[in-house]
Amino acid sequence: MDSQAFYRRSIDDPEGFWGDQAKLIEWRRPPEKVLDYAHPPFRQWFVGGETNLCHNAVDRHLAARGEQPALIYLSSETGEERTYTYAELHREVNRCAAVLRALGVGKGERVVIYMPMIAEAVFCMLACARLGAVHSVVFGGFAAHNLALRIDDAKPCLLICADAGMRGGKPVPYKHLVDEAMREAKHAPPKVLIVDRGLDADMKWVDGRDEDYWDLRDEHRDAEVPVTWLEANEPSYILYTSGTTGKPKGVQRDVGGYAVALAASMRYIYGAQPGETMFTTSDIGWVVGHSYIVYGPLIHGMATIVYEGLPIKPDAGIWWKIVQDHKVSTMFSSPTAIRVLKKQDPAWLKKYDVSSLRYLFIAGEPLDEPTSRWITDGLGVPVIDHYWQTETGWAMLTLLPGVEMKPVKFGSPGFPAYGFDIRVVNEMTGAECGPNEKGVLTVKPPLPPGCLTTVWGDDQRFINSYFGQFEKELLYSSSDWALRDDDGYFFILGRTDDVINTAGHRLGTREIEEALQAHAAIAEVAVVGVQDELKGQVPIGFCTVKDPARIADATARALLEKECIAKVAELLGAVAKPYKLHFVNALPKTRSGKLLRRSIQALAEGRETGDLSTLDDPNALEEIRKAVKK
Ligand code: ATP
Ligand code: MG
């Protein structure tokens, strides 16, 4: 099929297009109206239709796929391996739903899920969906304060956690963080349900509040819980954004539009077939985990891999061994993870038979060209970068191998996905940019199915955060810079708040980062703008290296710094040359692996960092603090 014609129809005739896609899922009651756009920027898809995410992800497949693997749980941390067929998944989800129901969970109630990557976490999500309850998964390992903030925003009737997660062979206790968060929160739920993995011998139970999952599951062994049918626009879940740029927003999603969007994406974007296996290396705490560990592959009748562990433990071949052993056809990972692998021996990429793999998809951060080439050559599989946000729930820019595979252009996440009327516009005037002209990536509403319906409990914030930037026209702003080249390929040039103004030149920090990354010794890099009396702002870089020998002493560092700066001058011109490069062991990131440029910049300018609620490794920030003091 011609992907351009496919795209055009989605924009010119959204009702016809999405009306057809709606047939990819099962409805209890078919929609009466495909689109209601009477109250912009709010829109409703599939109005009057009744369906359920759990039904589409599980029950629907029982007849044809009951004995087929649905969920494959693998932990390189504990050594556990368990496969659940669709029939077994159905049984577990029914037990779990009965447990939740007994604890007072019903339609529209919120449930906060704070769990590691274990199969039970997925059962809990699906059980909430089954009951028509709204889950809010909080990334396991977030600090107590972050958890408390999300509890207070979502006001759940139940919190579900595990005793502990495992990371790098060590248990990471969760439960005491839950206790702390419960004390801090103003809207602490009356009950906490604990999936005790037996990893934390010191775990304390709170009488009358804490419930044991295994005991209750036994009580409800044979329970069958009917699906609660929901109108397509009722909420399915709340998920908070990463908080790279500010206070996390509670992205609210619907039921019908999300199910249809995911079902369509599995076909057209991922080009995947029912019965195959998908391996998404994210975490259920992120949108990628919601869409492509849990709901997408299951709605499509695939087996999904739930993996607890690091990409380099027991060794850097673990992912490719999983691909080989489980004949993974579709894999989805992140640039951060690939850059971790890039520091390892490339021979690991060749050790296992990955011939089952059709594509490797990447999202979450800019995929620089050297990393993209490295993984493409190493695996011998097309690597498809695609761009999206927590807000959209699925890809906004992508290639469409399931429709028509266009050539990959390194560094580009491709073209607008069907349903997204994407415009690159001038940040001041809102006027559309020409080819190769940099502007803000926007979407002309109505947003397609699957995107956020509002910010939880705050419609005004939804309007202000996303639709308030341009006077000329109502546009959804992504807050990312982009450009479209002569062939129509898009490039993401960083976030709109990551721009340096140096001696009158506007430079995206991302462009300078790309240039630095082109130096073979560099593993990761963050560039920020720092106030300068003369030039306004100057770029300062922070880099990690692949081989520590290159920064072993002052002479080696100075040499590498010179080489790297020369690289930037060569690729971008002298104006873009970093004023200074610092070499560090790690860069500060959010828990989802995104660089915290804001905090780095604050330290580089001698200011305090402000809200660090989503910081992963405090040591990394300390290193930056020390580096800039020298
Ligand atoms: P917050 O909105 O709270 O500041 P966040 O934007 O980091 O946090 P996410 O929704 O997880 O939260 O991330 C989406 C952002 O990640 C995009 O807006 C973009 O900046 C970046 N991104 C995602 N995929 C890509 C990609 N393929 N190429 C470049 N950037 C990407
Ligand atoms: Mg964002």
XYZ file of C-alpha atoms in Angstrom, residues 204-580:
377
model
C 7.171 -4.887 58.316
C 3.451 -5.399 57.864
C 0.984 -2.799 59.082
C -1.953 -4.485 60.820
C -5.351 -3.764 59.356
C -3.896 -1.976 56.352
C -1.495 -4.336 54.583
C -2.858 -7.352 52.737
C -0.969 -10.365 51.431
C -1.526 -11.004 47.727
C -0.728 -14.722 47.880
C -3.219 -15.375 50.689
C -6.000 -13.489 48.952
C -5.187 -15.066 45.608
C -5.648 -18.473 47.224
C -9.025 -17.411 48.567
C -10.110 -16.382 45.082
C -8.481 -19.224 43.152
C -11.561 -20.131 41.151
C -13.101 -16.706 40.879
C -14.464 -15.413 37.625
C -14.952 -11.698 37.430
C -17.046 -10.381 34.579
C -15.611 -7.589 32.473
C -16.981 -4.118 33.268
C -17.892 -2.540 29.954
C -16.920 1.090 29.618
C -17.960 3.837 27.292
C -15.038 4.481 24.930
C -14.174 7.830 26.515
C -14.148 6.785 30.142
C -10.677 6.851 31.708
C -8.457 3.775 31.539
C -5.368 5.041 33.273
C -3.314 7.947 34.531
C 0.394 8.089 33.846
C 2.687 10.891 34.917
C 5.223 12.255 32.385
C 8.932 11.820 33.081
C 9.350 15.298 34.487
C 12.399 16.137 32.413
C 11.228 19.708 32.004
C 9.060 20.330 35.019
C 6.372 19.043 37.349
C 5.019 15.747 36.013
C 1.565 15.935 34.453
C -1.035 13.228 34.988
C -1.722 12.105 31.450
C -5.232 10.650 31.290
C -6.148 8.150 28.646
C -9.430 6.700 27.426
C -10.466 3.127 26.673
C -11.801 2.813 23.117
C -9.462 5.227 21.360
C -6.425 3.755 23.093
C -7.366 0.172 22.208
C -7.950 1.079 18.559
C -4.756 3.144 18.316
C -2.667 0.308 19.734
C -4.286 -2.360 17.584
C -3.638 -0.266 14.474
C -0.057 0.520 15.501
C 0.811 -3.144 15.944
C -0.066 -3.689 12.299
C 1.059 -0.589 10.503
C 3.963 0.660 12.604
C 5.404 -2.530 14.056
C 4.431 -4.789 11.169
C 3.919 -7.572 13.709
C 1.779 -10.695 13.379
C -0.449 -12.293 16.004
C 1.259 -15.361 17.455
C 4.718 -13.761 17.281
C 6.734 -12.482 20.238
C 7.437 -8.874 21.161
C 10.257 -7.816 23.463
C 10.096 -4.261 24.771
C 12.979 -3.477 27.106
C 11.240 -0.604 28.881
C 9.483 -0.729 32.249
C 5.770 -0.863 33.022
C 6.279 2.469 34.819
C 6.659 4.282 31.477
C 4.305 4.848 28.604
C 6.337 2.521 26.395
C 5.717 -0.211 28.939
C 1.979 0.493 29.065
C 1.588 0.499 25.308
C 4.146 -2.067 24.170
C 4.883 -4.396 27.059
C 1.280 -4.749 28.169
C -1.611 -3.586 26.029
C -0.343 -3.405 22.426
C 1.141 -6.886 21.980
C -1.660 -8.561 23.956
C -4.432 -6.777 22.059
C -2.684 -8.008 18.914
C -2.591 -11.641 20.159
C 1.190 -11.744 20.513
C 3.362 -13.086 23.316
C 5.001 -10.298 25.290
C 8.235 -10.541 27.225
C 8.360 -9.028 30.689
C 12.044 -8.814 31.551
C 13.471 -7.917 34.930
C 17.155 -7.170 34.678
C 19.889 -5.088 33.133
C 20.996 -5.280 29.494
C 24.529 -6.290 30.544
C 23.897 -8.838 33.308
C 24.878 -11.666 33.396
C 26.592 -10.383 30.252
C 25.996 -8.001 27.367
C 24.496 -10.798 25.274
C 21.413 -11.338 27.464
C 18.952 -9.465 25.248
C 20.082 -11.250 22.106
C 19.885 -14.585 23.894
C 16.277 -13.733 24.780
C 15.605 -12.866 21.135
C 17.064 -16.185 20.048
C 15.403 -18.354 22.714
C 11.946 -16.828 22.280
C 12.100 -16.119 18.556
C 11.361 -12.454 19.096
C 10.095 -10.822 15.915
C 9.620 -7.274 17.187
C 11.882 -5.507 19.615
C 11.611 -2.058 21.139
C 14.334 -0.324 23.122
C 15.828 3.076 23.911
C 18.908 5.023 22.822
C 20.176 5.086 26.416
C 20.155 1.308 26.596
C 21.835 0.950 23.217
C 24.547 3.364 24.317
C 25.124 1.194 27.381
C 25.646 -1.785 25.071
C 27.907 0.266 22.849
C 30.414 0.458 25.682
C 30.647 -3.362 25.591
C 32.341 -5.765 23.211
C 30.462 -5.678 19.868
C 31.034 -9.428 19.547
C 27.986 -9.874 21.830
C 25.782 -8.690 18.994
C 26.912 -11.636 16.882
C 26.904 -14.386 19.472
C 23.241 -15.390 19.178
C 20.945 -16.131 16.292
C 18.709 -13.102 15.959
C 17.311 -14.035 12.555
C 13.756 -14.060 13.950
C 14.027 -10.319 14.481
C 12.303 -8.237 11.846
C 12.891 -4.780 13.284
C 14.386 -3.056 16.275
C 12.380 0.026 17.226
C 13.886 2.820 19.295
C 12.272 5.754 21.085
C 12.529 8.002 24.107
C 15.442 10.218 23.211
C 17.307 11.337 20.139
C 19.073 8.400 18.501
C 22.360 9.798 17.291
C 23.659 8.603 13.981
C 26.813 6.800 15.208
C 24.792 4.766 17.732
C 22.177 4.020 15.121
C 24.789 2.807 12.642
C 26.566 0.783 15.294
C 23.486 -1.188 16.284
C 22.196 -1.538 12.724
C 25.499 -2.956 11.485
C 25.974 -5.102 14.565
C 22.571 -6.770 14.372
C 22.026 -6.721 10.648
C 18.395 -5.736 11.221
C 16.663 -2.465 10.289
C 16.625 -0.104 13.263
C 13.603 2.169 13.241
C 13.759 5.304 15.338
C 10.319 6.621 16.154
C 9.307 9.660 18.095
C 6.508 10.030 20.620
C 5.545 11.270 24.051
C 3.740 10.017 27.124
C 0.958 12.318 25.994
C 0.422 10.622 22.638
C 0.624 7.000 23.807
C 1.968 5.862 20.448
C 4.259 7.113 17.696
C 3.837 10.560 16.129
C 6.765 10.245 13.741
C 7.732 6.858 12.381
C 8.244 4.675 9.346
C 5.370 2.347 8.547
C 6.869 -1.041 7.718
C 3.410 -2.578 7.995
C 2.111 -0.327 5.213
C 5.108 0.448 3.052
C 8.698 0.391 4.239
C 10.581 3.510 3.247
C 14.363 3.667 3.529
C 15.755 4.505 6.966
C 17.531 7.849 7.149
C 19.981 7.790 10.037
C 19.114 10.373 12.661
C 15.508 10.747 11.490
C 12.427 9.207 13.083
C 10.719 9.268 9.693
C 7.391 10.781 8.743
C 4.196 11.830 10.525
C 2.210 8.796 11.602
C -1.336 8.458 10.215
C -3.756 10.478 12.305
C -1.201 13.134 13.263
C -1.559 16.327 11.255
C 1.952 17.485 12.040
C 3.170 21.005 11.352
C 6.562 22.509 12.030
C 5.889 26.142 12.894
C 7.767 29.265 13.877
C 7.832 29.482 17.667
C 6.756 33.127 17.723
C 4.307 33.528 14.866
C 2.982 30.000 14.487
C 3.530 30.268 10.731
C 4.453 27.041 9.006
C 8.169 26.523 8.321
C 9.546 25.575 4.947
C 11.759 22.547 4.276
C 14.955 22.477 6.347
C 13.699 25.309 8.505
C 13.722 24.709 12.221
C 10.537 25.230 14.213
C 8.346 23.738 16.903
C 6.740 20.389 16.173
C 2.986 20.772 16.575
C -0.127 18.763 15.820
C -3.252 20.326 14.442
C -6.097 18.983 16.576
C -8.186 16.932 16.947
C -5.514 14.630 18.316
C -5.968 11.085 17.001
C -7.231 8.174 19.118
C -4.864 7.015 21.864
C -3.594 10.465 22.809
C -4.283 11.973 26.206
C -7.850 13.146 26.755
C -6.915 15.641 29.475
C -4.607 16.169 32.434
C -6.066 14.226 35.338
C -8.311 16.490 37.353
C -7.102 19.625 35.587
C -8.693 20.432 32.217
C -7.275 23.936 32.356
C -3.737 22.611 32.651
C -4.401 20.439 29.603
C -5.388 23.519 27.619
C -2.607 25.751 28.948
C 0.237 23.236 28.793
C -0.412 21.968 25.314
C -2.633 24.333 23.369
C -1.747 27.781 24.683
C 1.390 28.578 22.711
C 0.065 30.014 19.455
C -2.486 32.733 18.895
C -2.830 32.238 15.201
C -4.272 28.769 15.334
C -5.176 26.089 17.852
C -2.180 23.727 17.817
C -0.896 21.037 20.142
C 2.709 21.901 20.988
C 5.147 19.046 21.519
C 7.719 21.443 23.009
C 10.321 19.841 20.741
C 12.242 21.461 17.884
C 12.061 19.765 14.549
C 12.650 20.198 10.860
C 11.485 18.449 7.723
C 14.051 17.869 4.987
C 13.533 18.025 1.217
C 12.464 14.384 1.145
C 9.877 14.890 3.870
C 11.865 13.127 6.614
C 11.616 14.768 10.015
C 14.438 15.420 12.444
C 14.024 16.195 16.141
C 16.424 18.897 17.248
C 15.888 18.867 21.001
C 13.454 20.430 23.394
C 12.304 23.982 22.944
C 13.804 24.951 26.276
C 17.215 23.561 25.247
C 18.497 26.361 23.073
C 21.664 28.353 23.419
C 21.957 31.894 22.198
C 25.617 32.505 21.614
C 26.794 35.767 20.065
C 23.491 36.058 18.250
C 23.453 32.475 16.973
C 20.714 30.149 18.134
C 22.081 26.677 18.637
C 20.256 23.587 19.773
C 22.213 21.787 22.476
C 21.204 18.589 20.746
C 23.065 19.495 17.555
C 26.271 20.054 19.495
C 25.722 16.785 21.341
C 25.395 14.967 18.019
C 28.630 16.460 16.807
C 30.484 15.423 19.959
C 29.033 11.972 19.701
C 30.605 11.660 16.269
C 33.971 11.377 18.033
C 34.675 7.673 18.416
C 35.837 7.909 22.040
C 32.631 9.475 23.356
C 29.886 7.357 24.899
C 27.355 9.887 26.147
C 27.176 13.627 26.235
C 25.111 16.493 27.582
C 25.548 20.049 26.387
C 24.080 23.035 28.206
C 24.226 26.773 27.745
C 25.925 28.808 30.453
C 25.644 32.587 30.939
C 28.560 34.507 29.523
C 29.022 38.268 29.790
C 30.445 38.619 26.337
C 28.533 36.127 24.251
C 25.250 35.814 26.098
C 25.563 32.066 26.458
C 28.298 29.566 25.763
C 27.966 25.806 25.340
C 29.572 23.590 27.967
C 29.728 19.842 27.483
C 29.762 16.909 29.865
C 30.897 13.603 28.393
C 31.380 9.995 29.360
C 33.902 7.928 27.417
C 33.957 4.346 26.240
C 37.533 3.674 27.321
C 38.618 5.142 30.690
C 42.241 5.178 29.474
C 41.372 8.188 27.343
C 40.802 10.287 30.461
C 43.311 8.641 32.772
C 45.289 11.815 33.451
C 45.226 15.532 32.775
C 47.235 15.262 29.552
C 44.967 12.591 28.133
C 41.894 14.638 29.045
C 43.246 17.789 27.497
C 44.040 15.939 24.297
C 40.611 14.365 24.062
C 38.944 17.681 24.832
C 40.853 19.301 21.988
C 39.938 16.537 19.561
C 36.267 16.705 20.488
C 36.065 20.466 20.172
C 37.746 20.206 16.783
C 35.086 17.692 15.775
C 32.319 20.169 16.603
C 34.090 22.919 14.668
C 34.414 20.561 11.717
C 30.760 19.516 11.707
C 28.942 22.648 12.856
C 31.393 25.489 12.500
C 33.406 27.491 14.981
C 30.368 29.238 16.562
C 29.212 25.951 18.007
C 32.527 25.024 19.626
C 32.008 24.095 23.285
C 33.714 26.505 25.608
C 34.728 23.667 27.887
